[in-house]
PDB file of C-alpha atoms in Angstrom:
ATOM      1  CA  HIS A   1      88.397 117.710  95.470  1.00 47.00           C
ATOM      2  CA  TYR A   2      89.817 115.663  98.311  1.00 49.00           C
ATOM      3  CA  THR A   3      92.116 112.699  97.832  1.00 51.00           C
ATOM      4  CA  ALA A   4      94.223 110.566 100.121  1.00 54.00           C
ATOM      5  CA  HIS A   5      97.416 108.561  99.885  1.00 49.00           C
ATOM      6  CA  SER A   6      99.267 106.237 102.245  1.00 46.00           C
ATOM      7  CA  PHE A   7     103.035 106.565 102.268  1.00 40.00           C
ATOM      8  CA  SER A   8     105.765 104.541 103.973  1.00 39.00           C
ATOM      9  CA  LEU A   9     109.373 105.660 104.079  1.00 35.00           C
ATOM     10  CA  ASN A  10     110.475 102.024 104.092  1.00 36.00           C
ATOM     11  CA  SER A  11     110.371 101.598 100.658  1.00 29.00           C
ATOM     12  CA  PRO A  12      96.236  84.597 102.448  1.00 39.00           C
ATOM     13  CA  TRP A  13      96.722  81.428 103.086  1.00 41.00           C
ATOM     14  CA  GLN A  14      93.412  81.223 101.146  1.00 33.00           C
ATOM     15  CA  GLY A  15      91.541  79.757 104.062  1.00 35.00           C
ATOM     16  CA  GLN A  16      92.412  79.680 107.714  1.00 38.00           C
ATOM     17  CA  LYS A  17      93.270  75.979 107.734  1.00 37.00           C
ATOM     18  CA  GLN A  18      95.372  75.994 104.570  1.00 38.00           C
ATOM     19  CA  SER A  19      99.096  75.719 105.304  1.00 38.00           C
ATOM     20  CA  SER A  20     100.672  74.268 102.179  1.00 41.00           C
ATOM     21  CA  ILE A  21     102.805  76.186  99.710  1.00 44.00           C
ATOM     22  CA  PRO A  22     101.822  75.928  96.041  1.00 41.00           C
ATOM     23  CA  THR A  23     104.448  74.149  93.955  1.00 38.00           C
ATOM     24  CA  LYS A  24     104.320  77.001  91.487  1.00 36.00           C
ATOM     25  CA  MET A  25     103.572  80.657  92.089  1.00 36.00           C
ATOM     26  CA  VAL A  26     103.348  83.653  89.811  1.00 35.00           C
ATOM     27  CA  ALA A  27     104.084  87.276  90.612  1.00 35.00           C
ATOM     28  CA  THR A  28     100.507  88.399  90.088  1.00 35.00           C
ATOM     29  CA  ALA A  29      97.768  86.745  92.098  1.00 38.00           C
ATOM     30  CA  ASP A  30      95.005  85.055  90.121  1.00 41.00           C
ATOM     31  CA  ALA A  31      91.848  86.776  91.358  1.00 42.00           C
ATOM     32  CA  THR A  32      89.745  83.854  90.138  1.00 49.00           C
ATOM     33  CA  ASN A  33      91.474  81.516  92.622  1.00 67.00           C
ATOM     34  CA  LEU A  34      92.133  83.944  95.455  1.00 78.00           C
ATOM     35  CA  ASP A  35      89.725  84.060  98.389  1.00 88.00           C
ATOM     36  CA  LEU A  36      89.316  87.837  98.340  1.00 93.00           C
ATOM     37  CA  PRO A  37      88.387  89.703 101.516  1.00 96.00           C
ATOM     38  CA  THR A  38      85.128  91.576 101.949  1.00 97.00           C
ATOM     39  CA  TYR A  39      84.714  94.917 103.682  1.00 97.00           C
ATOM     40  CA  GLN A  40      83.593  93.011 106.773  1.00 98.00           C
ATOM     41  CA  ASP A  41      86.994  91.289 106.763  1.00 98.00           C
ATOM     42  CA  VAL A  42      88.602  94.740 106.851  1.00 98.00           C
ATOM     43  CA  VAL A  43      86.342  95.732 109.756  1.00 98.00           C
ATOM     44  CA  ASP A  44      87.272  92.520 111.573  1.00 98.00           C
ATOM     45  CA  ALA A  45      90.957  93.182 110.907  1.00 98.00           C
ATOM     46  CA  SER A  46      90.545  96.677 112.308  1.00 98.00           C
ATOM     47  CA  ASN A  47      89.240  95.174 115.548  1.00 98.00           C
ATOM     48  CA  VAL A  48      92.158  92.728 115.674  1.00 98.00           C
ATOM     49  CA  LEU A  49      94.664  95.542 115.142  1.00 98.00           C
ATOM     50  CA  ASP A  50      93.027  97.981 117.526  1.00 96.00           C
ATOM     51  CA  SER A  51      95.298  97.085 120.426  1.00 94.00           C
ATOM     52  CA  ALA A  52      98.365  96.172 118.358  1.00 98.00           C
ATOM     53  CA  ALA A  53      98.898  98.694 115.557  1.00 98.00           C
ATOM     54  CA  HIS A  54      99.553 102.404 115.874  1.00 98.00           C
ATOM     55  CA  ARG A  55      96.788 104.720 114.714  1.00 97.00           C
ATOM     56  CA  THR A  56      99.083 106.719 112.493  1.00 98.00           C
ATOM     57  CA  PRO A  57      98.611 110.451 111.905  1.00 98.00           C
ATOM     58  CA  ILE A  58      97.245 112.142 108.805  1.00 97.00           C
ATOM     59  CA  GLN A  59      99.266 115.021 107.397  1.00 97.00           C
ATOM     60  CA  THR A  60      98.717 117.565 104.619  1.00 96.00           C
ATOM     61  CA  SER A  61     101.013 119.466 102.281  1.00 97.00           C
ATOM     62  CA  THR A  62     100.211 122.740 100.532  1.00 98.00           C
ATOM     63  CA  THR A  63     102.949 122.013  97.991  1.00 98.00           C
ATOM     64  CA  LEU A  64     101.439 118.629  97.167  1.00 97.00           C
ATOM     65  CA  ASP A  65      97.942 120.126  97.000  1.00 97.00           C
ATOM     66  CA  ASN A  66      99.121 122.726  94.483  1.00 97.00           C
ATOM     67  CA  GLU A  67     100.993 120.143  92.444  1.00 97.00           C
ATOM     68  CA  LEU A  68      98.014 117.774  92.226  1.00 95.00           C
ATOM     69  CA  GLY A  69      95.254 120.350  92.106  1.00 95.00           C
ATOM     70  CA  VAL A  70      93.425 118.685  94.988  1.00 94.00           C
ATOM     71  CA  ARG A  71      93.514 118.719  98.756  1.00 94.00           C
ATOM     72  CA  ALA A  72      95.546 115.628  99.658  1.00 95.00           C
ATOM     73  CA  PHE A  73      95.651 113.757 102.952  1.00 96.00           C
ATOM     74  CA  ILE A  74      98.734 111.665 103.688  1.00 96.00           C
ATOM     75  CA  LYS A  75      98.480 108.646 105.983  1.00 97.00           C
ATOM     76  CA  CYS A  76     101.888 108.457 107.655  1.00 98.00           C
ATOM     77  CA  GLU A  77     102.454 104.720 107.905  1.00 98.00           C
ATOM     78  CA  ASN A  78     106.176 105.333 108.297  1.00 97.00           C
ATOM     79  CA  PHE A  79     105.195 105.796 111.969  1.00 98.00           C
ATOM     80  CA  GLN A  80     103.655 102.317 112.067  1.00 98.00           C
ATOM     81  CA  ARG A  81     105.273  99.513 114.052  1.00 98.00           C
ATOM     82  CA  MET A  82     108.321  98.213 112.146  1.00 97.00           C
ATOM     83  CA  GLY A  83     108.054 101.307 109.965  1.00 97.00           C
ATOM     84  CA  ALA A  84     105.486 100.315 107.354  1.00 97.00           C
ATOM     85  CA  PHE A  85     101.825  99.444 106.755  1.00 98.00           C
ATOM     86  CA  LYS A  86     102.887  95.830 106.215  1.00 98.00           C
ATOM     87  CA  PHE A  87     102.620  95.279 109.965  1.00 98.00           C
ATOM     88  CA  ARG A  88      98.840  95.478 109.643  1.00 98.00           C
ATOM     89  CA  GLY A  89      98.531  92.608 107.189  1.00 98.00           C
ATOM     90  CA  GLY A  90     101.170  90.481 108.846  1.00 98.00           C
ATOM     91  CA  TYR A  91      99.667  90.832 112.315  1.00 98.00           C
ATOM     92  CA  ASN A  92      96.127  90.187 111.129  1.00 98.00           C
ATOM     93  CA  ALA A  93      97.174  87.072 109.223  1.00 98.00           C
ATOM     94  CA  VAL A  94      99.163  85.625 112.124  1.00 98.00           C
ATOM     95  CA  SER A  95      96.252  86.362 114.477  1.00 98.00           C
ATOM     96  CA  GLN A  96      93.954  84.163 112.398  1.00 97.00           C
ATOM     97  CA  CYS A  97      96.053  81.047 113.000  1.00 97.00           C
ATOM     98  CA  LYS A  98      97.649  81.813 116.372  1.00 96.00           C
ATOM     99  CA  ASP A  99      95.778  79.069 118.220  1.00 96.00           C
ATOM    100  CA  THR A 100      96.775  76.243 115.892  1.00 96.00           C
ATOM    101  CA  ALA A 101      99.986  77.239 114.088  1.00 97.00           C
ATOM    102  CA  LYS A 102     103.194  75.555 115.210  1.00 97.00           C
ATOM    103  CA  GLY A 103     105.187  78.127 113.320  1.00 98.00           C
ATOM    104  CA  ILE A 104     104.997  80.685 110.529  1.00 98.00           C
ATOM    105  CA  ILE A 105     107.002  80.747 107.308  1.00 98.00           C
ATOM    106  CA  THR A 106     107.134  83.407 104.617  1.00 98.00           C
ATOM    107  CA  TYR A 107     109.450  84.990 102.101  1.00 98.00           C
ATOM    108  CA  SER A 108     110.260  88.651 101.670  1.00 97.00           C
ATOM    109  CA  SER A 109     113.202  90.938 101.081  1.00 94.00           C
ATOM    110  CA  GLY A 110     112.107  93.509 103.619  1.00 94.00           C
ATOM    111  CA  ASN A 111     108.902  94.897 105.064  1.00 97.00           C
ATOM    112  CA  HIS A 112     106.744  91.768 105.073  1.00 98.00           C
ATOM    113  CA  ALA A 113     109.682  89.884 106.575  1.00 98.00           C
ATOM    114  CA  GLN A 114     109.808  92.341 109.459  1.00 98.00           C
ATOM    115  CA  ALA A 115     106.021  92.335 109.827  1.00 98.00           C
ATOM    116  CA  ILE A 116     105.746  88.550 110.100  1.00 98.00           C
ATOM    117  CA  ALA A 117     108.752  88.308 112.423  1.00 98.00           C
ATOM    118  CA  LEU A 118     107.319  90.941 114.773  1.00 98.00           C
ATOM    119  CA  ALA A 119     103.727  89.659 114.596  1.00 98.00           C
ATOM    120  CA  SER A 120     104.879  86.105 115.291  1.00 98.00           C
ATOM    121  CA  LYS A 121     106.981  87.279 118.231  1.00 98.00           C
ATOM    122  CA  LEU A 122     104.003  89.126 119.712  1.00 98.00           C
ATOM    123  CA  HIS A 123     101.941  85.936 119.444  1.00 98.00           C
ATOM    124  CA  GLY A 124     104.690  83.688 120.798  1.00 97.00           C
ATOM    125  CA  ILE A 125     105.031  81.719 117.557  1.00 98.00           C
ATOM    126  CA  PRO A 126     108.396  80.929 115.889  1.00 98.00           C
ATOM    127  CA  ALA A 127     108.861  82.511 112.459  1.00 98.00           C
ATOM    128  CA  THR A 128     111.070  81.408 109.581  1.00 98.00           C
ATOM    129  CA  ILE A 129     111.763  84.040 106.961  1.00 98.00           C
ATOM    130  CA  ILE A 130     113.190  83.286 103.511  1.00 98.00           C
ATOM    131  CA  MET A 131     115.255  86.305 102.437  1.00 98.00           C
ATOM    132  CA  PRO A 132     117.611  86.943  99.499  1.00 98.00           C
ATOM    133  CA  LYS A 133     121.314  87.093 100.302  1.00 97.00           C
ATOM    134  CA  ASP A 134     121.366  90.701  99.106  1.00 97.00           C
ATOM    135  CA  ALA A 135     118.392  91.884 101.185  1.00 97.00           C
ATOM    136  CA  PRO A 136     118.791  95.435 102.558  1.00 97.00           C
ATOM    137  CA  PRO A 137     121.035  95.093 105.643  1.00 97.00           C
ATOM    138  CA  LEU A 138     118.827  97.277 107.849  1.00 97.00           C
ATOM    139  CA  LYS A 139     115.734  95.214 107.033  1.00 97.00           C
ATOM    140  CA  LEU A 140     117.628  91.982 107.579  1.00 98.00           C
ATOM    141  CA  LYS A 141     118.883  93.206 110.956  1.00 98.00           C
ATOM    142  CA  ALA A 142     115.390  94.318 111.973  1.00 98.00           C
ATOM    143  CA  THR A 143     113.875  90.978 110.955  1.00 98.00           C
ATOM    144  CA  GLN A 144     116.418  89.134 113.052  1.00 98.00           C
ATOM    145  CA  SER A 145     115.951  91.527 115.981  1.00 98.00           C
ATOM    146  CA  TYR A 146     112.244  90.639 115.994  1.00 98.00           C
ATOM    147  CA  GLY A 147     113.179  86.996 116.394  1.00 98.00           C
ATOM    148  CA  GLY A 148     112.826  85.859 112.797  1.00 98.00           C
ATOM    149  CA  ASN A 149     114.902  82.802 111.838  1.00 98.00           C
ATOM    150  CA  VAL A 150     116.299  83.959 108.495  1.00 98.00           C
ATOM    151  CA  VAL A 151     117.141  81.460 105.766  1.00 98.00           C
ATOM    152  CA  PHE A 152     118.986  82.953 102.797  1.00 98.00           C
ATOM    153  CA  TYR A 153     118.647  82.145  99.123  1.00 98.00           C
ATOM    154  CA  ASP A 154     120.178  83.418  95.886  1.00 97.00           C
ATOM    155  CA  ARG A 155     117.446  85.243  94.011  1.00 95.00           C
ATOM    156  CA  TYR A 156     119.458  85.049  90.780  1.00 96.00           C
ATOM    157  CA  THR A 157     119.652  81.253  90.737  1.00 97.00           C
ATOM    158  CA  GLU A 158     116.797  80.087  92.986  1.00 97.00           C
ATOM    159  CA  LEU A 159     113.019  80.566  93.095  1.00 96.00           C
ATOM    160  CA  ARG A 160     111.878  81.698  96.506  1.00 95.00           C
ATOM    161  CA  ASP A 161     108.674  79.671  96.468  1.00 95.00           C
ATOM    162  CA  GLU A 162     110.675  76.506  95.815  1.00 97.00           C
ATOM    163  CA  VAL A 163     113.094  77.407  98.598  1.00 97.00           C
ATOM    164  CA  ALA A 164     110.189  78.069 100.967  1.00 97.00           C
ATOM    165  CA  LYS A 165     108.568  74.758 100.068  1.00 97.00           C
ATOM    166  CA  ARG A 166     111.817  72.914 100.725  1.00 97.00           C
ATOM    167  CA  VAL A 167     112.446  74.685 104.036  1.00 98.00           C
ATOM    168  CA  LYS A 168     108.844  74.177 105.185  1.00 97.00           C
ATOM    169  CA  GLU A 169     109.297  70.422 104.859  1.00 97.00           C
ATOM    170  CA  THR A 170     111.972  70.621 107.569  1.00 97.00           C
ATOM    171  CA  LEU A 171     109.752  72.546 109.998  1.00 98.00           C
ATOM    172  CA  PRO A 172     107.177  71.133 112.439  1.00 97.00           C
ATOM    173  CA  GLU A 173     103.875  69.957 111.045  1.00 96.00           C
ATOM    174  CA  GLY A 174     101.359  72.756 111.429  1.00 97.00           C
ATOM    175  CA  THR A 175     103.727  75.472 110.232  1.00 98.00           C
ATOM    176  CA  VAL A 176     101.660  77.997 108.258  1.00 98.00           C
ATOM    177  CA  PHE A 177     102.795  79.804 105.123  1.00 98.00           C
ATOM    178  CA  ILE A 178     101.746  83.465 104.869  1.00 98.00           C
ATOM    179  CA  PRO A 179     102.703  85.101 101.550  1.00 97.00           C
ATOM    180  CA  PRO A 180     103.438  88.835 101.245  1.00 96.00           C
ATOM    181  CA  TYR A 181     100.349  89.923  99.317  1.00 92.00           C
ATOM    182  CA  ASP A 182      97.982  87.365  97.724  1.00 93.00           C
ATOM    183  CA  HIS A 183      96.397  86.343 100.989  1.00 96.00           C
ATOM    184  CA  LYS A 184      92.920  87.148 102.292  1.00 97.00           C
ATOM    185  CA  TYR A 185      93.921  88.210 105.793  1.00 98.00           C
ATOM    186  CA  VAL A 186      97.024  90.089 104.673  1.00 98.00           C
ATOM    187  CA  ILE A 187      94.925  92.112 102.225  1.00 98.00           C
ATOM    188  CA  ALA A 188      92.261  92.773 104.853  1.00 98.00           C
ATOM    189  CA  GLY A 189      94.890  93.949 107.306  1.00 98.00           C
ATOM    190  CA  GLN A 190      96.442  96.337 104.797  1.00 98.00           C
ATOM    191  CA  GLY A 191      92.954  97.616 104.006  1.00 97.00           C
ATOM    192  CA  THR A 192      92.620  98.982 107.519  1.00 98.00           C
ATOM    193  CA  VAL A 193      94.864 101.875 106.444  1.00 98.00           C
ATOM    194  CA  GLY A 194      92.087 103.155 104.208  1.00 96.00           C
ATOM    195  CA  LYS A 195      89.338 102.462 106.720  1.00 97.00           C
ATOM    196  CA  GLU A 196      91.208 104.279 109.457  1.00 97.00           C
ATOM    197  CA  LEU A 197      91.936 107.267 107.239  1.00 96.00           C
ATOM    198  CA  ILE A 198      88.316 107.588 106.097  1.00 95.00           C
ATOM    199  CA  ASP A 199      86.996 107.180 109.645  1.00 95.00           C
ATOM    200  CA  ASP A 200      89.326 109.857 111.016  1.00 95.00           C
ATOM    201  CA  LEU A 201      88.510 112.315 108.243  1.00 95.00           C
ATOM    202  CA  GLN A 202      84.778 111.727 108.647  1.00 92.00           C
ATOM    203  CA  ASN A 203      85.168 112.569 112.324  1.00 91.00           C
ATOM    204  CA  GLU A 204      86.423 115.927 111.088  1.00 88.00           C
ATOM    205  CA  SER A 205      83.463 116.209 108.669  1.00 88.00           C
ATOM    206  CA  THR A 206      85.727 115.676 105.639  1.00 88.00           C
ATOM    207  CA  THR A 207      84.459 113.415 102.841  1.00 83.00           C
ATOM    208  CA  LEU A 208      86.901 112.104 100.255  1.00 85.00           C
ATOM    209  CA  ASP A 209      86.137 112.342  96.539  1.00 83.00           C
ATOM    210  CA  TYR A 210      88.527 109.480  95.732  1.00 73.00           C
TER     211      TYR A 210
END
């Protein structure tokens, strides 16, 4: 049996023209309301990322194989730009609105924050990132080094979606909100990890069981 996993060591708007932030959000996306990506969206994202993202290596581990009872392939996204697969989704999402967005806003305590800050910088678009006051210092520093304008909030007393909504009202009209996960183009971008892994293994005549 062959299996594959994607690991990172750093532990949509629902339509291209949508830029508003819902007044209420829940932790789990409602699949009935979410504009889910198709495989073609993943293929399109792969084309967008071709010149921007690293094609990360695939590694194996005899110890892991023995532990799981399968032959495992590990997609090393810790070698991705900004250190995590989140760059894929962030870059793909920003690319979809690069011609019309006056700015990008999101919230995140770490990897998505870095991804949006870097992707926005590469596209020449200002990015505002809502981060908790106790965000990991290294991730905060990286987000700022990529040009992200960080606005802090207290995650124990404030709701980040309400903070983002309030901050967005102070930003130029045309600023686009890109959430960390429940977003068509973010999901499609992250999906390129799997596509890339399968494509590379098939080039080596390896077919995954799951």
